[in-house]
Coordinates of C-alpha atoms in Angstrom, one line a residue:
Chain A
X20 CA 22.2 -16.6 -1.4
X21 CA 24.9 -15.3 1.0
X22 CA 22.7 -12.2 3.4
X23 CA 24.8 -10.1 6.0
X24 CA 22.9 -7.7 8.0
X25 CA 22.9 -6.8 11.8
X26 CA 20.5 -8.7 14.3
X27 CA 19.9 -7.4 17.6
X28 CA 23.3 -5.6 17.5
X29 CA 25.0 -9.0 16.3
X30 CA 26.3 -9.0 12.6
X31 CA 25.3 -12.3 10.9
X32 CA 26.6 -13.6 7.4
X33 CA 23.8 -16.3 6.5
X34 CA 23.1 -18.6 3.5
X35 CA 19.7 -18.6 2.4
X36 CA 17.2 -19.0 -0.1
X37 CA 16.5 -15.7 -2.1
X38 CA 13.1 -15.7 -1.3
X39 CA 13.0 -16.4 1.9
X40 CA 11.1 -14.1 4.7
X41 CA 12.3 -12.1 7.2
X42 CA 10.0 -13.4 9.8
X43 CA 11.3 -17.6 9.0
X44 CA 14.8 -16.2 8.5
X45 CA 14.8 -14.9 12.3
X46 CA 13.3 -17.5 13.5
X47 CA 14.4 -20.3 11.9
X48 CA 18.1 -19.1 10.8
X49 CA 18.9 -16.5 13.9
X50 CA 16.4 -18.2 16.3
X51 CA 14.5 -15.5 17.8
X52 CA 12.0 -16.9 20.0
X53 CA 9.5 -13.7 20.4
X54 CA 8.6 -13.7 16.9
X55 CA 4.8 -15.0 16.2
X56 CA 4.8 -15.2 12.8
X57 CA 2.5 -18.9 11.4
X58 CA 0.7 -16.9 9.1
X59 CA 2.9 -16.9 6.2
X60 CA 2.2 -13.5 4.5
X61 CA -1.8 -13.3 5.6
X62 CA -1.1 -10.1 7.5
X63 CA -1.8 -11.6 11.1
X64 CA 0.2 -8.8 12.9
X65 CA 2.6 -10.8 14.7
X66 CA 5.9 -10.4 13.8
X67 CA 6.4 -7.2 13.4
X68 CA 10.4 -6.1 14.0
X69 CA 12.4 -2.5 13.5
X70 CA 14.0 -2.6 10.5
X71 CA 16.3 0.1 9.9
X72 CA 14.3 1.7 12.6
X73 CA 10.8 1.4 10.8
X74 CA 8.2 -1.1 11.8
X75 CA 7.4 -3.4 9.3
X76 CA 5.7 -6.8 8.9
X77 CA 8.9 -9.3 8.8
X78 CA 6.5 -11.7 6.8
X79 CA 6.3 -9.5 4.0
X80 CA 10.2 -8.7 3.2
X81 CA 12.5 -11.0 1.2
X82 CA 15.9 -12.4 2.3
X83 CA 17.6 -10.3 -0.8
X84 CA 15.7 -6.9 1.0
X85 CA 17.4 -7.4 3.9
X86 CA 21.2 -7.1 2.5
X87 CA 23.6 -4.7 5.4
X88 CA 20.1 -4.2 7.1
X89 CA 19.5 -3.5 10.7
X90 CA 17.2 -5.8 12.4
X91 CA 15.8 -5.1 15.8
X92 CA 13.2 -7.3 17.4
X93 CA 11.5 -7.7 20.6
X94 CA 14.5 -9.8 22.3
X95 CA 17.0 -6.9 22.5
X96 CA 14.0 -4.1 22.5
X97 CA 12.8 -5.4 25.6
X98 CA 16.3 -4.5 27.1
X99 CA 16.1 -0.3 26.1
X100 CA 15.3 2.5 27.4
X101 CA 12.8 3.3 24.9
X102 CA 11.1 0.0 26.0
X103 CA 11.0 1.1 29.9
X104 CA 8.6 4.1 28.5
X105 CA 6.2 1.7 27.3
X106 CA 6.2 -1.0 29.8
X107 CA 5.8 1.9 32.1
X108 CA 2.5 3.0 30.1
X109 CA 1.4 -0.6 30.5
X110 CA 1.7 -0.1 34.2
X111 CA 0.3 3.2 35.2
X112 CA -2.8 2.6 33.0
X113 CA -3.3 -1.0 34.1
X114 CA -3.5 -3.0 30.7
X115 CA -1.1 -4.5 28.3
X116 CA -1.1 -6.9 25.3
X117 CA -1.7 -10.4 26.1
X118 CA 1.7 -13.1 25.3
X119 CA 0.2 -13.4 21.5
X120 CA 0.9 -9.9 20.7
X121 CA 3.2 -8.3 23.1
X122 CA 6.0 -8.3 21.5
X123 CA 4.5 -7.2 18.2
X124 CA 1.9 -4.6 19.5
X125 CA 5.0 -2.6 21.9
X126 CA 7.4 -3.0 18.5
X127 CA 4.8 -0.9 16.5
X128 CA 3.8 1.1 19.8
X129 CA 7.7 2.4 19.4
X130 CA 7.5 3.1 15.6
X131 CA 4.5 5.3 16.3
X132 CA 6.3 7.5 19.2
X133 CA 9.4 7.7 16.8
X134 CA 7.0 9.2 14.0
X135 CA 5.8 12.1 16.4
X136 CA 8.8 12.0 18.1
X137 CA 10.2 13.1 14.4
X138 CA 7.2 15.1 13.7
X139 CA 8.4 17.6 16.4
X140 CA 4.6 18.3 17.3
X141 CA 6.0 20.5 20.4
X142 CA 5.7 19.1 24.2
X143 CA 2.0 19.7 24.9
X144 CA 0.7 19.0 21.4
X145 CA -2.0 16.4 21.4
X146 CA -2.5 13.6 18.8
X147 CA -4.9 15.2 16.9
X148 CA -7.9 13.3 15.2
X149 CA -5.5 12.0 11.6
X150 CA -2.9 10.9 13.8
X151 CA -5.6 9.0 16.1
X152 CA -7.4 7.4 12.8
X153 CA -3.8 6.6 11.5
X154 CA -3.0 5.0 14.8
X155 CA -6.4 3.0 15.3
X156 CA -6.0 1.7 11.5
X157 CA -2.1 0.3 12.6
X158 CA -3.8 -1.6 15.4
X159 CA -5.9 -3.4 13.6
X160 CA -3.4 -4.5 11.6
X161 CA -2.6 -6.9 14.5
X162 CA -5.4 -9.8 14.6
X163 CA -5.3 -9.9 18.1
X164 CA -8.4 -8.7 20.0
X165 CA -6.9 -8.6 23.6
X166 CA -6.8 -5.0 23.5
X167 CA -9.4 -2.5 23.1
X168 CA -8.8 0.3 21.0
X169 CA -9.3 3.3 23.7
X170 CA -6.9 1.5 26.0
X171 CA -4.2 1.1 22.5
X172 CA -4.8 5.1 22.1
X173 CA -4.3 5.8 26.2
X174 CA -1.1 3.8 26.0
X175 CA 0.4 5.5 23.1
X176 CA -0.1 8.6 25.1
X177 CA 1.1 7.8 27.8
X178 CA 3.9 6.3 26.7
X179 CA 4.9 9.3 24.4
X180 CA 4.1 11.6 27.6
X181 CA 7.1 9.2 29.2
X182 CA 8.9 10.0 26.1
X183 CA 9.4 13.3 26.0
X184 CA 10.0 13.4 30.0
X185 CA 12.4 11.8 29.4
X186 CA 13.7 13.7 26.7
X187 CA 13.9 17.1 28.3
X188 CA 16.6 17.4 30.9
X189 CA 16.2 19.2 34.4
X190 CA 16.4 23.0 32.6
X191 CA 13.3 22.2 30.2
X192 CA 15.4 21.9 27.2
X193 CA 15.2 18.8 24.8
X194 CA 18.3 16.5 24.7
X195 CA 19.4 15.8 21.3
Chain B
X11 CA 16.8 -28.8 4.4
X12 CA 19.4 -26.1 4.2
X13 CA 20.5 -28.0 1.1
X14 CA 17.5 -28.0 -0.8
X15 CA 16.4 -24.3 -0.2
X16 CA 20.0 -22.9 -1.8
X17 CA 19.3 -25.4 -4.8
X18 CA 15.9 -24.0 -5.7
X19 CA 17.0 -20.1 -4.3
X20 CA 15.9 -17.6 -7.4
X21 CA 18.4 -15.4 -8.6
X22 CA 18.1 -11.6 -7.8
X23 CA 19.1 -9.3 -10.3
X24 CA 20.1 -5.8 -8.4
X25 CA 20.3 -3.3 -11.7
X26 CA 21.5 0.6 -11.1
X27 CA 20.1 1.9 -14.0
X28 CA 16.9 1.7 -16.8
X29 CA 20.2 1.0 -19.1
X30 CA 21.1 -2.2 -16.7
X31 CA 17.7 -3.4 -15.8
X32 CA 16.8 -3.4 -19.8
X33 CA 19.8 -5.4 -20.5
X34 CA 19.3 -7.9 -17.5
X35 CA 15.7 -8.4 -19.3
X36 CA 16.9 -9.1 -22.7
X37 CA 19.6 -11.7 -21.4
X38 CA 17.1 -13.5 -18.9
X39 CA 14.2 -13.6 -22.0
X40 CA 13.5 -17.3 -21.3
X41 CA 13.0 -17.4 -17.7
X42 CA 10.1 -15.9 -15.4
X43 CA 10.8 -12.2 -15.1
X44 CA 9.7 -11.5 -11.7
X45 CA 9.6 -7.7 -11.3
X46 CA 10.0 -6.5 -7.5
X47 CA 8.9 -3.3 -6.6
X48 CA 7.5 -3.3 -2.8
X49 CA 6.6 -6.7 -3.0
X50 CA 3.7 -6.4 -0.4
X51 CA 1.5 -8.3 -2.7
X52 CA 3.4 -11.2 -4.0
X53 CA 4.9 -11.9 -0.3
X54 CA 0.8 -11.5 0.5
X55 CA 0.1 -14.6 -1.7
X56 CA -0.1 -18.3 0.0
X57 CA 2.2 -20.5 -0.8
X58 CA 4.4 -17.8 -1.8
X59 CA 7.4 -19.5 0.1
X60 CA 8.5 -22.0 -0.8
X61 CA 8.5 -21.4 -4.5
X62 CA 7.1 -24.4 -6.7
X63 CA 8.6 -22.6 -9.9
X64 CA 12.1 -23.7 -10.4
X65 CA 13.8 -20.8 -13.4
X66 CA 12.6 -17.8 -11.7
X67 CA 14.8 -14.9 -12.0
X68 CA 14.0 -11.6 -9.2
X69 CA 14.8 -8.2 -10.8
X70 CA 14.8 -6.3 -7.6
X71 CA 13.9 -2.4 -8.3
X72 CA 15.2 -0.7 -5.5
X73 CA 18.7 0.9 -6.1
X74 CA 17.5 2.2 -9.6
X75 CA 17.5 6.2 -8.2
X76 CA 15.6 7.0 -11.0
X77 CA 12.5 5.4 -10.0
X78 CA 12.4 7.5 -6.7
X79 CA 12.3 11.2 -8.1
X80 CA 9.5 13.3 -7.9
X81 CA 8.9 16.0 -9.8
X82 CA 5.8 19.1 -9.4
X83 CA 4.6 21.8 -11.0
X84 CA 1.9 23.9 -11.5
X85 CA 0.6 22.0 -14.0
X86 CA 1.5 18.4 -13.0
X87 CA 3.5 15.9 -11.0
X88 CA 5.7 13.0 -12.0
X89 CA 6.4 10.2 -9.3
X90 CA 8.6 7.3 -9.9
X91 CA 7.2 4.2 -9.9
X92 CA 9.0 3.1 -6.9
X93 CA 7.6 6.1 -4.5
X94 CA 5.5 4.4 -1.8
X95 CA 1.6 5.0 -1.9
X96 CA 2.3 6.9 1.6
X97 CA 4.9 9.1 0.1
X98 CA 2.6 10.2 -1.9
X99 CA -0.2 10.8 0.6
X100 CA 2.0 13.1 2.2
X101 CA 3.1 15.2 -0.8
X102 CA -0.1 15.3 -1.9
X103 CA -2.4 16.7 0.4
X104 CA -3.1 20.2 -1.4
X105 CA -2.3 19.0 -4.6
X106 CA -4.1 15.8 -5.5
X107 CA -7.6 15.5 -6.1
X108 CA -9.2 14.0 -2.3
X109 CA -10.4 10.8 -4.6
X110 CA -6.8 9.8 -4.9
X111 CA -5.9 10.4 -1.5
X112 CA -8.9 8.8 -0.1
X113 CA -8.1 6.0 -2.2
X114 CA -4.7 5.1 -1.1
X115 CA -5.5 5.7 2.0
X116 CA -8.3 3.2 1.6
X117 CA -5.5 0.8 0.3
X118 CA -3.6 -0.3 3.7
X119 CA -2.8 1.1 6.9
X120 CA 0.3 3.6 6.8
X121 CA 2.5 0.1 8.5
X122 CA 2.1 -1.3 4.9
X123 CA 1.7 2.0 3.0
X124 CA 5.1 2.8 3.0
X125 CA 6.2 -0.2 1.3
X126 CA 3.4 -0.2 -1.4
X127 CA 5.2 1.2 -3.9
X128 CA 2.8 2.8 -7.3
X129 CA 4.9 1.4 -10.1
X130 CA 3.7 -2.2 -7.8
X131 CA 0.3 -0.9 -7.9
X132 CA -0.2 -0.3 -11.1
X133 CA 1.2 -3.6 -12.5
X134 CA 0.3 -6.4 -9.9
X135 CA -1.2 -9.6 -12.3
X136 CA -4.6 -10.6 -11.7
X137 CA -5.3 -7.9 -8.8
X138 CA -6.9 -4.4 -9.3
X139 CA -6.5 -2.2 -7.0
X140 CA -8.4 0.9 -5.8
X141 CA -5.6 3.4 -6.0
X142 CA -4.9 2.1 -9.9
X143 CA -8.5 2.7 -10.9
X144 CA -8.4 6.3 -9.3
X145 CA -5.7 7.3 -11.2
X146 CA -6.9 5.7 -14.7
X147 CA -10.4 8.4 -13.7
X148 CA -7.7 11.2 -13.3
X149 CA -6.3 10.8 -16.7
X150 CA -2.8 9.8 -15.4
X151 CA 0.1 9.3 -18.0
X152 CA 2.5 6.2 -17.2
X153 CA 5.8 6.5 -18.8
X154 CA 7.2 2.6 -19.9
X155 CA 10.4 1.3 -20.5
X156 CA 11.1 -1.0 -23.7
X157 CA 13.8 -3.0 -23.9
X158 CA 15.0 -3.2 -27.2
X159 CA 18.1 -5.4 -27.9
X160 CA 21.0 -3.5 -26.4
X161 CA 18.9 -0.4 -25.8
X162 CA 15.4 0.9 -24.4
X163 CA 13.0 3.3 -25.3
X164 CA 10.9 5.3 -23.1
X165 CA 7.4 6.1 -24.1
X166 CA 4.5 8.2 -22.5
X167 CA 0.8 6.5 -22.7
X168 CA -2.6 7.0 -21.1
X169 CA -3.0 4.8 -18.1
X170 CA -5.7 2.8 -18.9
X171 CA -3.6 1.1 -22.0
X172 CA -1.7 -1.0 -19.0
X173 CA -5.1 -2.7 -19.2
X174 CA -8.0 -3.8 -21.0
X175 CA -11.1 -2.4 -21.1
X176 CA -12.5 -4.8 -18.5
X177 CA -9.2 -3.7 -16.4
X178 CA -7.0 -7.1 -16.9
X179 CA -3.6 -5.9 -16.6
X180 CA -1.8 -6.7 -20.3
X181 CA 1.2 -4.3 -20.6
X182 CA 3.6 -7.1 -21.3
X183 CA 1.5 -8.9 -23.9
X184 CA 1.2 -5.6 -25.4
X185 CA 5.2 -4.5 -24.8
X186 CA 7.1 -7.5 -24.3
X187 CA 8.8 -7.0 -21.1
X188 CA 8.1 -3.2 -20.5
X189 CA 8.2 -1.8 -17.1
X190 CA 6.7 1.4 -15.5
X191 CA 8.7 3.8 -15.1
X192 CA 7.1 7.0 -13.9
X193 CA 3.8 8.2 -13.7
X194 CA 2.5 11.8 -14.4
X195 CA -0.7 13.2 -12.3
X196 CA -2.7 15.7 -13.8
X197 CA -2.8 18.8 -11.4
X198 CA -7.5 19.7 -11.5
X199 CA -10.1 20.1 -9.4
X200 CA -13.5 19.0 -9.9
X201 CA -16.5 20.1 -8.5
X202 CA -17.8 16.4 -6.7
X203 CA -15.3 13.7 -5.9
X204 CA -16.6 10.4 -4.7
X205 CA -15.0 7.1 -3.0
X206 CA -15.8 4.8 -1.2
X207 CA -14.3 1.2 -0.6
X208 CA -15.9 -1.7 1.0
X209 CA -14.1 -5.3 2.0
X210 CA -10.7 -5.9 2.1
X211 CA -9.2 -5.9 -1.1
X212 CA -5.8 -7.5 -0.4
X213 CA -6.9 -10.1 1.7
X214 CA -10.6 -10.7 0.9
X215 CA -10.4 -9.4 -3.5
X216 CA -13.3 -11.2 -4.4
X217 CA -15.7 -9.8 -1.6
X218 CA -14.3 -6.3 -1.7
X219 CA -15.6 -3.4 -4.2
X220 CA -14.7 0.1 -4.6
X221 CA -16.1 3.2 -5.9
X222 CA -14.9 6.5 -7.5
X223 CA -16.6 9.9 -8.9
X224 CA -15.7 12.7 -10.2
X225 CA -17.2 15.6 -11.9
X226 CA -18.1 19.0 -12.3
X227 CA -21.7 20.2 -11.2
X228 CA -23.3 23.3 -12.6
X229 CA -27.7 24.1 -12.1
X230 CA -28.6 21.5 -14.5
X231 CA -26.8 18.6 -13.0
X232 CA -23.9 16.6 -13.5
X233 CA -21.5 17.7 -16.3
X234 CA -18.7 15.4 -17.4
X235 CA -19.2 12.8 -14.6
X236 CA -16.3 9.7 -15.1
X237 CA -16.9 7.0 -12.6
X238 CA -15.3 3.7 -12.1
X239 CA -16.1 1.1 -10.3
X240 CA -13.3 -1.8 -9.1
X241 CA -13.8 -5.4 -8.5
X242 CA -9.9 -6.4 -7.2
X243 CA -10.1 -9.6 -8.5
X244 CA -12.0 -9.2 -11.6
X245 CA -11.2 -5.8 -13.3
X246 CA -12.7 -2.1 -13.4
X247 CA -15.5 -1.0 -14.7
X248 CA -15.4 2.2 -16.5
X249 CA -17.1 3.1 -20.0
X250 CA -18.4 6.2 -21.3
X251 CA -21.7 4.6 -21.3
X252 CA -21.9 4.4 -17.5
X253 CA -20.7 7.9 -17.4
X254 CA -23.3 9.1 -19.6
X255 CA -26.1 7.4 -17.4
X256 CA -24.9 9.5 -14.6
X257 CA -24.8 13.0 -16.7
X258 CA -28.2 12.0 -17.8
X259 CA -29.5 11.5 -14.2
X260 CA -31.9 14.7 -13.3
X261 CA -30.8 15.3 -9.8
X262 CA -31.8 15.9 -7.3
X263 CA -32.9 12.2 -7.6
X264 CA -35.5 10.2 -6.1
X265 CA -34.5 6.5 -4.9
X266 CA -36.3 5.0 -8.0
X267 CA -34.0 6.7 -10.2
X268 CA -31.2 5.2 -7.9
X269 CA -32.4 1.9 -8.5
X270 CA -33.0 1.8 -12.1
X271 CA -28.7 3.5 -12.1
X272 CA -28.2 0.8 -10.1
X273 CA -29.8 -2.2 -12.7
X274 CA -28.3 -0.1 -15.4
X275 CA -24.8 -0.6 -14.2
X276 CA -25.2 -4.2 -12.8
X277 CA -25.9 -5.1 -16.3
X278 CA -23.2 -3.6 -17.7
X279 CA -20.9 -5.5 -15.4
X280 CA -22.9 -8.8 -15.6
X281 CA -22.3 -8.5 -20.0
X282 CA -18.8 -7.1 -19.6
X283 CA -17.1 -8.3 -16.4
X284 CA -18.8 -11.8 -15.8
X285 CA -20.9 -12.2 -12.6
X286 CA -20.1 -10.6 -9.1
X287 CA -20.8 -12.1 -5.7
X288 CA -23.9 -11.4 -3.9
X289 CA -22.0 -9.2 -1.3
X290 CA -20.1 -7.2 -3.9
X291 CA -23.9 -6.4 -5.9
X292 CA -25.1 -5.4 -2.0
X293 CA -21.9 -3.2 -1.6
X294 CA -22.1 -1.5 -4.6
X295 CA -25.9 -1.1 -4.6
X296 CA -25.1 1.0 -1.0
X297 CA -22.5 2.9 -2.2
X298 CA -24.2 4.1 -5.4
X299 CA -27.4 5.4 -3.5
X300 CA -24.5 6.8 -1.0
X301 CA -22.9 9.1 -4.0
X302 CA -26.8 10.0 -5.5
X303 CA -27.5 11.4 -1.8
X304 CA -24.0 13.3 -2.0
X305 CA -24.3 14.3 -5.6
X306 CA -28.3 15.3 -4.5
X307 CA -26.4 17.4 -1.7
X308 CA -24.6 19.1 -4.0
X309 CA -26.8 20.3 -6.3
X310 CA -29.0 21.2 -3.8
X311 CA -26.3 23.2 -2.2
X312 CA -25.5 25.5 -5.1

């Protein structure tokens, strides 16, 4: 099956089998090297990517899903902006994922910022107790047990404080 | 390698309309039919990729609008089967019983919620789900789709007639390629609402076990309680002889009347569903002395 869709900014046209997951598409087909993905649908966590801008479990979507998708994953990520604010979280509050889960942990660290960054919850709103259960049940989805779950919560602060700093220019207004 | 994966690749069938996906059905009649809604669980299964089966034909759901609208009233709402579970946690807050809520909540975290979709839920083979079960206690129509030879018919029917009564999902031996279409939640409140979940259902069926009540409570007790219990990979429990063991209970009630609930339904599963695993009878045990204590709450409380 012929699958076109947009890696990392770089439109592909591959052949592969219908069937086939995201997660051994990238790495075997576009060769993306941060993907952890040996668990073959078990739900390990690891190879999370942005597709169409959501986080989702690249083990768990089919070639034919991905037809004129957008695919972002770690590799060009870890070049953004976006990704400054959480490496910066990372190194104000002293901890960060270990090489297992990096990549996959800061993937769905950014789909969680661009939920409340949607949700508009105002610049001193805090994550109130739903959003923190909601967030403490997505990082468990990742079977990695470097991280504790406090330090998970502090980071997504911080790293959405970073976010909206950097969203509101020098007048106090937020740039579109 | 390449060569060998395009050989054995399954076709995908990408219909627009009921009227396109009904025709696909009748022409592919001979091959496997595999109907993909989310496809969380069939992805989920091991050895999923590479496919042994060689004739499998994908009908892929997801550019059929239809199946996306949602539609309220005062009186109901109708979701198409391919809304996601989360979707409808977020409509739902004020509207759906907590039961439901709870229980797709219970289902994933919101990562995998949003691609869960409830037509998938309802009709995944050999796996019950939680958020199925809940729905069949909330009286919850299901509209199918019939293929007929160049035509379909749409029919309304109760919930539970996807499955048998011990909750084995048999819509196609019943309709011969039928699909969910839409399903239609009864807008009511009841008094008590009870679930709990235990395990992990996708990963882990046949250690996991769920519970749901509902009913209204006036000063002498329980009045028509429905409960169901769900085993994921063995079927629901859910008989009006379980419910009328739970009407009959005088509350508030003491833990000897827990325990002999408690035998009572263990039987019931033991004649109807088959055994259960040691864990699931602990679970279950817990989480029925759990809802006495809330129901004894309750009563107490009025």
């Amino acid at each position: 099956m012929k699958v076109e869709l947009v890696v990392d900014g770089k439109t592909l046209s591959l052949n592969v089998s219908s069937d086939k997951p995201l997660s051994e598409l990238l790495r075997e087909d576009v060769e993306i090297k941060s993907l952890e993905s040996c668990c073959h649908g078990d739900m390990c966590g690891k190879c999370i990517v942005l597709l169409n801008g959501k986080a989702v479990l690249s083990c768990l979507i089919p070639a034919f899903n991905v037809k004129n998708a957008t695919v972002v994953t770690y590799d060009s990520f870890s070049k953004t902006k976006d990704f400054k604010d959480i490496e910066n979280a990372y190194i104000s509050l002293g901890v960060e994922p270990c090489v297992n889960c990096y990549a996959s942990r800061t993937l769905l660290i950014e789909n969680i910022l661009r939920r409340y960054e949607e949700a508009d919850l105002g610049d001193n709103a805090l994550l109130d107790e739903n959003m923190l259960n909601e967030i403490m049940r997505e990082n468990e989805l990742i079977k990695c047990f470097c991280m504790d779950m406090n330090s998970f919560i502090e980071i997504v602060k911080e790293s959405l404080n970073n976010r909206r700093k950097r969203n509101v220019n020098v007048y106090g207004t937020k740039i579109s | 390698m390449s060569m060998y994966t395009e050989l054995r690749s399954p076709n995908v069938h990408e219909p627009k309309t009921i009227g396109e996906y009904a025709e696909t059905v009748i022409n592919y009649n001979g091959s496997i039919n595999s109907l993909w809604a989310g496809g969380t669980y069939i992805m989920s299964r091991p050895n999923f990729y590479p496919s042994p089966a060689t004739n499998v034909e994908i009908i892929n759901l997801k550019d059929i609008e239809e199946l996306y609208r949602i539609q309220r009233n005062d009186r109901f709402s109708e979701i198409g089967a391919m809304v996601s579970l989360n979707d409808i946690a977020l409509l739902g807050s004020n509207i759906f019983p907590k039961t439901l809520l709870q229980a797709i909540e219970s289902t994933a975290c919101r990562l995998i919620r949003e691609r869960i979709s409830v037509g998938g839920t309802l009709c995944t083979q050999g796996f019950n789900s939680s958020v199925s079960s809940v729905l069949i206690l909330l009286d919850t129509a299901v509209e199918i789709i019939i293929p007929k030879k160049r035509n379909f018919t749409r029919r309304w029917v109760h919930g539970s007639r996807l499955y048998d009564k011990n909750g084995k999902f048999v819509l196609n031996t019943v309709f011969s390629n039928a699909m969910v279409s839409k399903i239609r939640i009864v807008i009511q409140n009841f008094d008590f609402e009870y679930f709990k979940t235990a395990g992990e259902p996708i990963k882990n069926p046949s250690e996991a076990v769920s519970l749901a009540v509902v009913s209204k409570l006036d000063q002498n007790g329980v009045s028509s309680p429905r409960l169901i219990i769900t085993f994921p990979s063995i079927g629901f429990v859910y008989s009006k002889d379980i419910d009328n063991l739970l009407a009959n209970l005088p509350l508030p009630a003491n833990e000897n009347r827990t325990r002999d609930l408690y035998r009572n339904i263990l039987g019931y599963i033991k004649e109807n569903l088959g055994p259960i695993s040691k864990i699931q009878q602990v679970r279950l045990r817990g989480m029925l002395k759990d809802m006495v204590l809330s129901l004894n709450q309750h009563i107490l409380s009025l």
